[in-house]
Structures are given as C-alpha cells and as structure tokens.
mmCIF file of C-alpha atoms in Angstrom:
data_model
loop_
_atom_site.group_PDB
_atom_site.id
_atom_site.type_symbol
_atom_site.label_atom_id
_atom_site.label_comp_id
_atom_site.label_asym_id
_atom_site.label_seq_id
_atom_site.Cartn_x
_atom_site.Cartn_y
_atom_site.Cartn_z
ATOM 1 C CA MET A 1 157.366 226.883 139.875
ATOM 2 C CA ILE A 2 155.563 230.144 139.017
ATOM 3 C CA ARG A 3 156.923 233.272 140.714
ATOM 4 C CA LEU A 4 154.382 236.081 140.759
ATOM 5 C CA LEU A 5 156.559 238.678 142.496
ATOM 6 C CA THR A 6 160.162 238.467 143.684
ATOM 7 C CA ARG A 7 162.811 240.676 145.197
ATOM 8 C CA GLU A 8 164.389 240.784 141.751
ATOM 9 C CA ASP A 9 161.355 242.701 140.485
ATOM 10 C CA PHE A 10 161.790 245.553 142.973
ATOM 11 C CA ILE A 11 165.522 245.754 142.209
ATOM 12 C CA ASP A 12 164.770 245.830 138.492
ATOM 13 C CA VAL A 13 162.233 248.657 138.830
ATOM 14 C CA TYR A 14 164.694 250.712 140.878
ATOM 15 C CA THR A 15 167.474 250.043 138.368
ATOM 16 C CA LYS A 16 165.283 250.949 135.385
ATOM 17 C CA LEU A 17 164.229 254.152 137.155
ATOM 18 C CA ASN A 18 167.879 255.180 137.386
ATOM 19 C CA GLN A 19 168.771 254.011 133.893
ATOM 20 C CA ARG A 20 165.764 255.207 131.886
ATOM 21 C CA GLY A 21 163.897 257.678 134.083
ATOM 22 C CA PHE A 22 160.411 257.962 135.530
ATOM 23 C CA GLY A 23 158.749 258.363 132.124
ATOM 24 C CA PHE A 24 159.749 254.844 131.117
ATOM 25 C CA ILE A 25 158.422 253.368 134.374
ATOM 26 C CA ALA A 26 155.179 255.355 134.075
ATOM 27 C CA SER A 27 154.619 254.010 130.550
ATOM 28 C CA LYS A 28 154.301 250.520 132.012
ATOM 29 C CA PHE A 29 151.148 251.457 133.899
ATOM 30 C CA SER A 30 149.096 252.129 130.795
ATOM 31 C CA PHE A 31 145.802 250.231 130.724
ATOM 32 C CA LYS A 32 146.401 249.465 127.062
ATOM 33 C CA LYS A 33 148.364 246.269 126.477
ATOM 34 C CA GLU A 34 149.470 247.517 123.048
ATOM 35 C CA SER A 35 150.898 250.706 124.553
ATOM 36 C CA ARG A 36 153.059 248.765 126.991
ATOM 37 C CA ILE A 37 154.342 246.522 124.208
ATOM 38 C CA SER A 38 155.086 249.526 122.001
ATOM 39 C CA SER A 39 156.941 251.333 124.796
ATOM 40 C CA ALA A 40 159.195 248.315 125.243
ATOM 41 C CA PHE A 41 160.324 248.469 121.624
ATOM 42 C CA ASN A 42 160.334 252.241 121.099
ATOM 43 C CA THR A 43 162.648 252.983 124.025
ATOM 44 C CA PHE A 44 166.349 253.376 123.323
ATOM 45 C CA ARG A 45 168.195 251.233 125.835
ATOM 46 C CA LEU A 46 171.124 252.196 128.054
ATOM 47 C CA GLU A 47 174.293 250.881 126.466
ATOM 48 C CA ASN A 48 176.338 247.969 127.783
ATOM 49 C CA THR A 49 173.873 246.630 130.349
ATOM 50 C CA ASN A 50 173.119 243.271 128.716
ATOM 51 C CA TRP A 51 175.103 240.175 127.797
ATOM 52 C CA TRP A 52 174.951 240.933 124.079
ATOM 53 C CA ASP A 53 176.952 244.140 124.696
ATOM 54 C CA ILE A 54 180.081 242.205 125.701
ATOM 55 C CA PRO A 55 182.478 241.667 122.747
ATOM 56 C CA ALA A 56 183.877 238.460 124.289
ATOM 57 C CA VAL A 57 180.335 237.058 124.527
ATOM 58 C CA GLN A 58 179.711 237.949 120.885
ATOM 59 C CA THR A 59 182.895 236.095 119.932
ATOM 60 C CA ARG A 60 181.698 233.128 121.971
ATOM 61 C CA TRP A 61 178.406 233.131 120.029
ATOM 62 C CA ASN A 62 180.299 233.187 116.732
ATOM 63 C CA LYS A 63 182.357 230.170 117.707
ATOM 64 C CA MET A 64 179.304 228.240 118.915
ATOM 65 C CA ILE A 65 177.280 229.037 115.791
ATOM 66 C CA SER A 66 179.774 229.141 112.918
ATOM 67 C CA ARG A 67 182.821 227.506 114.566
ATOM 68 C CA ASP A 68 184.735 230.671 113.641
ATOM 69 C CA ASP A 69 185.421 233.533 116.061
ATOM 70 C CA ASN A 70 185.049 236.122 113.293
ATOM 71 C CA THR A 71 181.950 234.799 111.504
ATOM 72 C CA ASP A 72 178.655 235.843 113.058
ATOM 73 C CA PHE A 73 175.258 234.230 112.477
ATOM 74 C CA ARG A 74 174.414 236.600 109.613
ATOM 75 C CA ASP A 75 177.494 235.747 107.589
ATOM 76 C CA TYR A 76 176.999 232.089 108.449
ATOM 77 C CA LEU A 77 173.474 232.277 107.051
ATOM 78 C CA ILE A 78 174.625 234.008 103.867
ATOM 79 C CA ASN A 79 177.803 232.038 103.224
ATOM 80 C CA HIS A 80 176.640 228.611 104.389
ATOM 81 C CA HIS A 81 172.892 228.171 104.044
ATOM 82 C CA LEU A 82 172.364 230.665 101.214
ATOM 83 C CA LYS A 83 175.596 230.075 99.339
ATOM 84 C CA ASP A 84 175.177 230.594 95.581
ATOM 85 C CA LYS A 85 171.540 231.734 96.039
ATOM 86 C CA LYS A 86 170.423 234.778 94.048
ATOM 87 C CA ASN A 87 167.499 237.233 94.032
ATOM 88 C CA LEU A 88 165.942 235.974 97.246
ATOM 89 C CA LYS A 89 162.804 237.593 98.628
ATOM 90 C CA VAL A 90 162.830 237.865 102.413
ATOM 91 C CA LEU A 91 160.097 238.598 104.952
ATOM 92 C CA SER A 92 161.255 239.734 108.404
ATOM 93 C CA LEU A 93 158.648 239.799 111.165
ATOM 94 C CA GLY A 94 159.137 241.855 114.320
ATOM 95 C CA SER A 95 162.280 243.314 112.812
ATOM 96 C CA GLY A 96 162.854 246.134 115.332
ATOM 97 C CA THR A 97 165.444 248.618 114.091
ATOM 98 C CA CYS A 98 166.148 246.231 111.176
ATOM 99 C CA GLN A 99 169.903 246.291 111.770
ATOM 100 C CA HIS A 100 170.291 242.701 110.554
ATOM 101 C CA GLU A 101 167.997 243.180 107.580
ATOM 102 C CA ILE A 102 169.850 246.337 106.547
ATOM 103 C CA TYR A 103 173.039 244.292 106.618
ATOM 104 C CA TYR A 104 171.431 241.623 104.426
ATOM 105 C CA ALA A 105 170.249 244.308 101.999
ATOM 106 C CA SER A 106 173.869 245.283 101.315
ATOM 107 C CA PHE A 107 174.188 241.901 99.558
ATOM 108 C CA ASN A 108 171.873 242.963 96.759
ATOM 109 C CA ASN A 109 172.810 240.055 94.487
ATOM 110 C CA THR A 110 171.679 237.578 97.122
ATOM 111 C CA PHE A 111 168.633 239.529 98.324
ATOM 112 C CA SER A 112 166.496 241.272 95.725
ATOM 113 C CA GLU A 113 163.697 242.234 98.132
ATOM 114 C CA ILE A 114 163.443 242.448 101.916
ATOM 115 C CA LEU A 115 160.256 243.465 103.741
ATOM 116 C CA CYS A 116 160.543 244.423 107.427
ATOM 117 C CA VAL A 117 157.403 244.527 109.561
ATOM 118 C CA ASP A 118 157.371 245.872 113.110
ATOM 119 C CA LEU A 119 154.954 247.453 115.581
ATOM 120 C CA GLY A 120 157.370 250.136 116.825
ATOM 121 C CA LEU A 121 157.086 253.322 114.764
ATOM 122 C CA ASN A 122 160.343 254.772 116.110
ATOM 123 C CA ASN A 123 162.174 251.617 115.047
ATOM 124 C CA ILE A 124 160.744 251.692 111.526
ATOM 125 C CA GLU A 125 161.460 255.400 111.039
ATOM 126 C CA LYS A 126 165.034 254.953 112.235
ATOM 127 C CA ALA A 127 165.532 251.967 109.893
ATOM 128 C CA GLN A 128 164.090 253.859 106.923
ATOM 129 C CA LYS A 129 166.500 256.728 107.507
ATOM 130 C CA ILE A 130 169.510 254.408 107.660
ATOM 131 C CA ALA A 131 168.413 252.553 104.508
ATOM 132 C CA GLN A 132 168.035 255.855 102.651
ATOM 133 C CA GLU A 133 171.472 257.025 103.787
ATOM 134 C CA LYS A 134 172.969 253.762 102.552
ATOM 135 C CA GLN A 135 170.979 254.047 99.290
ATOM 136 C CA LEU A 136 169.494 250.583 99.705
ATOM 137 C CA ASN A 137 166.631 250.113 97.283
ATOM 138 C CA ASN A 138 165.896 246.447 97.998
ATOM 139 C CA ILE A 139 164.568 246.885 101.542
ATOM 140 C CA HIS A 140 161.084 248.112 102.498
ATOM 141 C CA PHE A 141 159.269 248.721 105.771
ATOM 142 C CA LYS A 142 155.805 248.372 107.297
ATOM 143 C CA CYS A 143 154.711 249.604 110.723
ATOM 144 C CA GLU A 144 151.729 247.326 111.307
ATOM 145 C CA ASP A 145 150.295 244.631 113.552
ATOM 146 C CA ILE A 146 151.518 241.438 111.897
ATOM 147 C CA TYR A 147 148.334 239.545 112.755
ATOM 148 C CA LYS A 148 146.272 242.210 110.973
ATOM 149 C CA THR A 149 148.396 242.777 107.881
ATOM 150 C CA THR A 150 148.443 240.656 104.720
ATOM 151 C CA PHE A 151 151.364 239.321 102.694
ATOM 152 C CA LYS A 152 151.714 238.090 99.141
ATOM 153 C CA GLU A 153 151.111 234.354 98.970
ATOM 154 C CA ASN A 154 153.687 231.869 97.690
ATOM 155 C CA TYR A 155 156.076 234.801 97.247
ATOM 156 C CA TYR A 156 158.948 234.746 99.762
ATOM 157 C CA ASP A 157 161.984 232.489 99.711
ATOM 158 C CA LEU A 158 162.854 233.086 103.348
ATOM 159 C CA VAL A 159 161.143 234.251 106.546
ATOM 160 C CA VAL A 160 163.429 235.467 109.344
ATOM 161 C CA PHE A 161 162.992 236.182 113.041
ATOM 162 C CA HIS A 162 165.718 237.921 115.011
ATOM 163 C CA ALA A 163 164.803 237.819 118.720
ATOM 164 C CA SER A 164 161.163 238.543 117.875
ATOM 165 C CA LEU A 165 159.386 235.190 117.570
ATOM 166 C CA HIS A 166 159.262 234.803 121.361
ATOM 167 C CA HIS A 167 157.004 237.900 121.456
ATOM 168 C CA PHE A 168 154.183 236.182 119.527
ATOM 169 C CA SER A 169 151.429 234.525 121.529
ATOM 170 C CA ASN A 170 149.414 232.349 119.143
ATOM 171 C CA LEU A 171 152.286 230.688 117.348
ATOM 172 C CA ASP A 172 150.247 228.102 115.477
ATOM 173 C CA GLN A 173 147.991 230.814 114.057
ATOM 174 C CA LEU A 174 151.022 232.867 113.051
ATOM 175 C CA PHE A 175 152.607 229.966 111.193
ATOM 176 C CA LYS A 176 149.431 228.581 109.651
ATOM 177 C CA ASP A 177 147.858 231.889 108.578
ATOM 178 C CA LYS A 178 150.876 234.109 107.865
ATOM 179 C CA ILE A 179 154.194 232.337 107.426
ATOM 180 C CA ILE A 180 153.292 229.165 105.533
ATOM 181 C CA PRO A 181 151.047 230.896 102.928
ATOM 182 C CA ALA A 182 153.653 233.609 102.333
ATOM 183 C CA LEU A 183 156.471 231.146 101.663
ATOM 184 C CA LYS A 184 157.142 229.442 98.368
ATOM 185 C CA ASN A 185 156.880 225.642 98.349
ATOM 186 C CA ASN A 186 160.631 225.341 98.812
ATOM 187 C CA GLY A 187 160.791 228.293 101.193
ATOM 188 C CA CYS A 188 162.869 228.378 104.362
ATOM 189 C CA LEU A 189 162.755 229.779 107.885
ATOM 190 C CA PHE A 190 165.662 231.269 109.830
ATOM 191 C CA ILE A 191 165.425 232.080 113.535
ATOM 192 C CA ASN A 192 167.848 233.640 116.008
ATOM 193 C CA GLU A 193 165.777 233.227 119.131
ATOM 194 C CA TYR A 194 165.163 232.834 122.831
ATOM 195 C CA VAL A 195 163.414 229.474 123.198
ATOM 196 C CA GLY A 196 163.613 229.102 126.980
ATOM 197 C CA ALA A 197 160.999 229.169 129.727
ATOM 198 C CA ASN A 198 157.861 231.272 129.202
ATOM 199 C CA ARG A 199 158.024 234.677 130.939
ATOM 200 C CA PHE A 200 161.564 233.821 132.116
ATOM 201 C CA GLN A 201 160.198 231.462 134.762
ATOM 202 C CA PHE A 202 163.482 229.610 135.068
ATOM 203 C CA PRO A 203 163.675 226.286 136.927
ATOM 204 C CA LYS A 204 165.261 226.187 140.377
ATOM 205 C CA LYS A 205 168.435 224.484 139.128
ATOM 206 C CA GLN A 206 169.022 227.263 136.600
ATOM 207 C CA ILE A 207 168.658 230.000 139.223
ATOM 208 C CA GLN A 208 171.034 228.156 141.543
ATOM 209 C CA THR A 209 173.629 227.920 138.768
ATOM 210 C CA ILE A 210 173.215 231.622 137.926
ATOM 211 C CA ASN A 211 173.959 232.475 141.560
ATOM 212 C CA SER A 212 176.965 230.153 141.623
ATOM 213 C CA ALA A 213 178.274 232.100 138.645
ATOM 214 C CA LEU A 214 177.646 235.451 140.335
ATOM 215 C CA ASP A 215 179.601 234.264 143.372
ATOM 216 C CA ILE A 216 182.863 234.137 141.418
ATOM 217 C CA ILE A 217 182.610 237.772 140.275
ATOM 218 C CA PRO A 218 184.308 240.286 142.620
ATOM 219 C CA LYS A 219 182.080 242.913 144.220
ATOM 220 C CA GLU A 220 183.613 245.796 142.271
ATOM 221 C CA HIS A 221 182.484 244.187 139.004
ATOM 222 C CA LYS A 222 178.909 243.635 140.188
ATOM 223 C CA ILE A 223 177.729 247.247 140.577
ATOM 224 C CA ARG A 224 174.508 247.634 138.571
ATOM 225 C CA GLY A 225 174.658 250.338 135.908
ATOM 226 C CA ALA A 226 173.543 253.848 137.012
ATOM 227 C CA THR A 227 173.125 252.674 140.636
ATOM 228 C CA ASN A 228 175.178 251.853 143.734
ATOM 229 C CA LEU A 229 173.551 248.423 144.053
ATOM 230 C CA VAL A 230 175.733 245.330 144.137
ATOM 231 C CA LYS A 231 174.318 242.353 142.261
ATOM 232 C CA ASN A 232 175.070 239.652 144.812
ATOM 233 C CA LYS A 233 172.139 237.409 143.983
ATOM 234 C CA PHE A 234 169.596 236.666 141.272
ATOM 235 C CA TYR A 235 166.141 235.946 142.713
ATOM 236 C CA GLY A 236 164.311 234.944 139.548
ATOM 237 C CA ASN A 237 161.825 237.019 137.566
ATOM 238 C CA GLY A 238 158.297 237.597 138.818
ATOM 239 C CA LEU A 239 155.493 236.892 136.378
ATOM 240 C CA PHE A 240 153.657 240.114 137.238
ATOM 241 C CA ARG A 241 156.629 242.393 136.531
ATOM 242 C CA VAL A 242 157.559 240.653 133.269
ATOM 243 C CA TYR A 243 153.972 241.027 132.041
ATOM 244 C CA LEU A 244 153.689 244.623 133.201
ATOM 245 C CA ALA A 245 156.955 245.591 131.484
ATOM 246 C CA ASP A 246 155.947 243.946 128.200
ATOM 247 C CA PRO A 247 152.855 241.720 127.843
ATOM 248 C CA SER A 248 154.454 240.053 124.827
ATOM 249 C CA GLU A 249 157.747 239.151 126.503
ATOM 250 C CA SER A 250 158.518 235.424 126.082
ATOM 251 C CA VAL A 251 154.780 234.794 126.122
ATOM 252 C CA SER A 252 155.065 231.406 124.419
ATOM 253 C CA SER A 253 158.801 230.955 123.982
ATOM 254 C CA ALA A 254 158.861 227.389 125.283
ATOM 255 C CA ASN A 255 156.504 226.364 122.464
ATOM 256 C CA ILE A 256 158.514 227.852 119.601
ATOM 257 C CA LEU A 257 160.445 224.773 118.554
ATOM 258 C CA ASP A 258 157.448 222.420 118.691
ATOM 259 C CA THR A 259 155.547 224.813 116.422
ATOM 260 C CA VAL A 260 158.488 225.163 114.027
ATOM 261 C CA TYR A 261 158.863 221.374 113.828
ATOM 262 C CA LYS A 262 155.181 221.036 112.960
ATOM 263 C CA TYR A 263 155.583 223.019 109.744
ATOM 264 C CA PHE A 264 159.303 222.734 108.916
ATOM 265 C CA ASN A 265 162.079 220.183 108.680
ATOM 266 C CA VAL A 266 165.299 220.954 110.531
ATOM 267 C CA VAL A 267 168.255 221.735 108.304
ATOM 268 C CA GLU A 268 170.516 222.877 111.133
ATOM 269 C CA GLU A 269 170.292 224.182 114.701
ATOM 270 C CA ARG A 270 173.159 225.726 116.651
ATOM 271 C CA SER A 271 172.904 226.600 120.327
ATOM 272 C CA PHE A 272 174.541 229.666 121.814
ATOM 273 C CA GLY A 273 173.458 229.059 125.394
ATOM 274 C CA GLY A 274 172.339 232.055 127.408
ATOM 275 C CA ASN A 275 170.823 230.005 130.228
ATOM 276 C CA ILE A 276 173.347 231.381 132.708
ATOM 277 C CA LEU A 277 175.130 234.314 131.071
ATOM 278 C CA MET A 278 172.045 236.368 130.176
ATOM 279 C CA SER A 279 170.916 236.691 133.803
ATOM 280 C CA VAL A 280 174.420 236.969 135.233
ATOM 281 C CA PHE A 281 175.366 239.932 133.047
ATOM 282 C CA LYS A 282 172.065 241.812 133.156
ATOM 283 C CA ASP A 283 172.836 245.357 134.421
ATOM 284 C CA ILE A 284 176.533 244.588 135.015
ATOM 285 C CA ALA A 285 177.714 243.812 131.471
ATOM 286 C CA TYR A 286 179.488 247.169 131.179
ATOM 287 C CA HIS A 287 182.187 245.926 133.574
ATOM 288 C CA PHE A 288 183.268 243.356 130.970
ATOM 289 C CA VAL A 289 183.224 245.401 127.763
ATOM 290 C CA ASP A 290 186.889 246.355 128.162
ATOM 291 C CA LEU A 291 188.946 243.444 129.439
ATOM 292 C CA ASN A 292 192.158 242.963 131.382
ATOM 293 C CA ALA A 293 193.750 239.689 132.477
ATOM 294 C CA GLU A 294 191.601 239.483 135.628
ATOM 295 C CA LYS A 295 188.316 240.020 133.819
ATOM 296 C CA GLN A 296 189.261 237.579 131.064
ATOM 297 C CA THR A 297 189.897 234.921 133.709
ATOM 298 C CA ILE A 298 186.490 235.630 135.239
ATOM 299 C CA LEU A 299 184.810 235.352 131.822
ATOM 300 C CA ASN A 300 186.520 232.032 131.134
ATOM 301 C CA LYS A 301 185.160 230.648 134.407
ATOM 302 C CA LEU A 302 181.654 231.936 133.641
ATOM 303 C CA PHE A 303 181.741 230.450 130.145
ATOM 304 C CA LYS A 304 182.726 227.062 131.581
ATOM 305 C CA ILE A 305 179.854 227.185 134.090
ATOM 306 C CA GLU A 306 177.387 227.709 131.252
ATOM 307 C CA ASP A 307 179.034 225.061 129.073
ATOM 308 C CA ASP A 308 178.738 222.535 131.898
ATOM 309 C CA TYR A 309 175.086 223.462 132.428
ATOM 310 C CA LEU A 310 174.338 223.003 128.731
ATOM 311 C CA LYS A 311 175.690 219.448 128.784
ATOM 312 C CA GLU A 312 172.577 218.362 130.688
ATOM 313 C CA ASN A 313 170.019 221.046 129.819
ATOM 314 C CA LYS A 314 168.417 222.450 126.673
ATOM 315 C CA PRO A 315 169.730 225.850 125.511
ATOM 316 C CA ASP A 316 167.714 229.015 125.989
ATOM 317 C CA PHE A 317 169.029 230.545 122.765
ATOM 318 C CA LEU A 318 169.658 229.055 119.354
ATOM 319 C CA VAL A 319 170.040 229.774 115.665
ATOM 320 C CA GLY A 320 168.008 227.527 113.389
ATOM 321 C CA PHE A 321 167.574 227.075 109.654
ATOM 322 C CA TYR A 322 164.534 225.095 108.443
ATOM 323 C CA GLN A 323 162.931 223.885 105.209
ATOM 324 C CA LYS A 324 159.189 224.134 104.664
ATOM 325 C CA LYS A 325 157.494 220.719 104.718
#
C-alpha cells in the first residue's frame, strides 16, 4: 500500500522545525533535486534522536553481527573477513563523514589506500580535517557525483557501502559501470545497509507491530526531542514527505540484494533487524541513552518484539560480505 501523505508527515515536519530550525525545513522546498539531497547530508543532526544513538542497541547489533557484544561490524570485517590481508585498496561510495573509513585507515598494514567519494562538501571537508589531525596518509577524498566520476579499473580489492547504497537509484548501472570495472577479479563488496521497503513504505503488519511496541513504553519516555509531543502512535511515512526531504532516500532499497546477487556470490550475511526498533525510537531515542532498571526492562521487551517479528519476516538492515563473480 502506497501512502502519499500521512499524519506522521505533519508530526515529522513540526518535530524537525523544533530540532533543526526553519532554515532546514526551507531547504527542502528547493526546486533542485540535487540541492535537497545535498542538504540532507550536509546538515548536522540533533544528537540522540535515532535508534543508532542508543548504546544498548549498538551492543545488540554487535551480538547479532559478530556474536560478541564488544566487536562491532568494522572489527568483524577486519578480523574475520580480512584476516591476514595486507595492502588492500578500498573504494568507499557515499561515505558521508567517513568515520568508518577513517577507522579503517588506522590499520595501515591492512589498508594501503582508501578513497572516499561523497556528494556532501561539508562531510568531505570535515573528514579531511580529521584525517590530517590523525596524520593518516592512506586515505583520500573526492567530493563528486559518483555517476559522473571515473575510477581506476581492475584496481580495488574492496568496495564498501555504509548506509549509502540505498540512496542510489539505478543500481544495475552503478554496479555494471562503476563497481565491477573498478574491482579486481577477486575483489569483494562489503555493505552495511538498509534493504527494506522503498521510501519506507512499510507493510501494514510492520506498522501494527511498531505500534504494539510503542504501547509498552510509558508516556514519560515517549516525548519527542525538542517538543512536548508524545509519540503514542506511528502512522507510517508518506511518499511525498520522504521524497521532499531527500529524493534519494531509500529510492531503490528493496532491489539492493537482487542486484548484489547478480554480480556477487554471498560469503556471509548477518541481519541486525531494524524493522521495528528504527521507527519506534525515532525522535525518542534520547530517553534510552542512559539506562536504569525500568528502561532496561522496556528495552528487553522491545528487543523481543523485533526478534519475534524477524522470525517470519526479512530484515530491514544487514551486513553483507560478497565475492565478485
């Protein structure tokens, strides 16, 4: 079911107005699609308003991905899939502030060269400054449209996407014209991605489960950040608002895995859910950053709701490592 406009959209606009100001909202009414995309990635976000800001959720991801509470997906990639590898050349597309790539660059024996490409100038400039401060000489940056730039052919050992692949529209063109030629014959792909419904058009069952999860959270822990609004219900995202906020947002996310499988063999995939928790915690995550016994009990119940949902439904988020065919 396609939802063009929902009550959730009006709540989200009001919340963003309080959190980020009128300038951010006004930027979404640019007639230029590229400007709206750029504004989405150049804006520094209010802290602790999303599920990834909750330490207990991060620990949950670690356990689901690496089977170890203290080993995140980056260390799992390095110590498991890239164990004993040396002098790897890495291409990161849509790398944002390059926080993960900067971390990889600190392992200079494993990674001899990392190229980050992103459309957001603020992100690239911030990443360059951090890399210079850390005296990292094996990481480089490009602020360019990935479809318009060129890469060395048969050169990279690994291509990575960290929450960026779901922003690309013509996935087959991206893989056929950019990724496959750039990779060596034995090259690999690593993704940490949202692979759920396009434009967040969640099925009815998912929305019902999200609301069942919200029902167990006490009112005082459901106040949306920077507002007095209580998040009693999730109404689903409207297509119009998602597109207006960022025309690239989850534009072809549901097609990611089929495209990956066309060009790569699966080495390993690990789900970390998100079908329920992402929408539940949006704008109220800050309540669960610092925990007490009550909040921990609530989190445990929410985690079980998502785990039960995942038993019968495909995950919205996963980490995958693949070998070029």
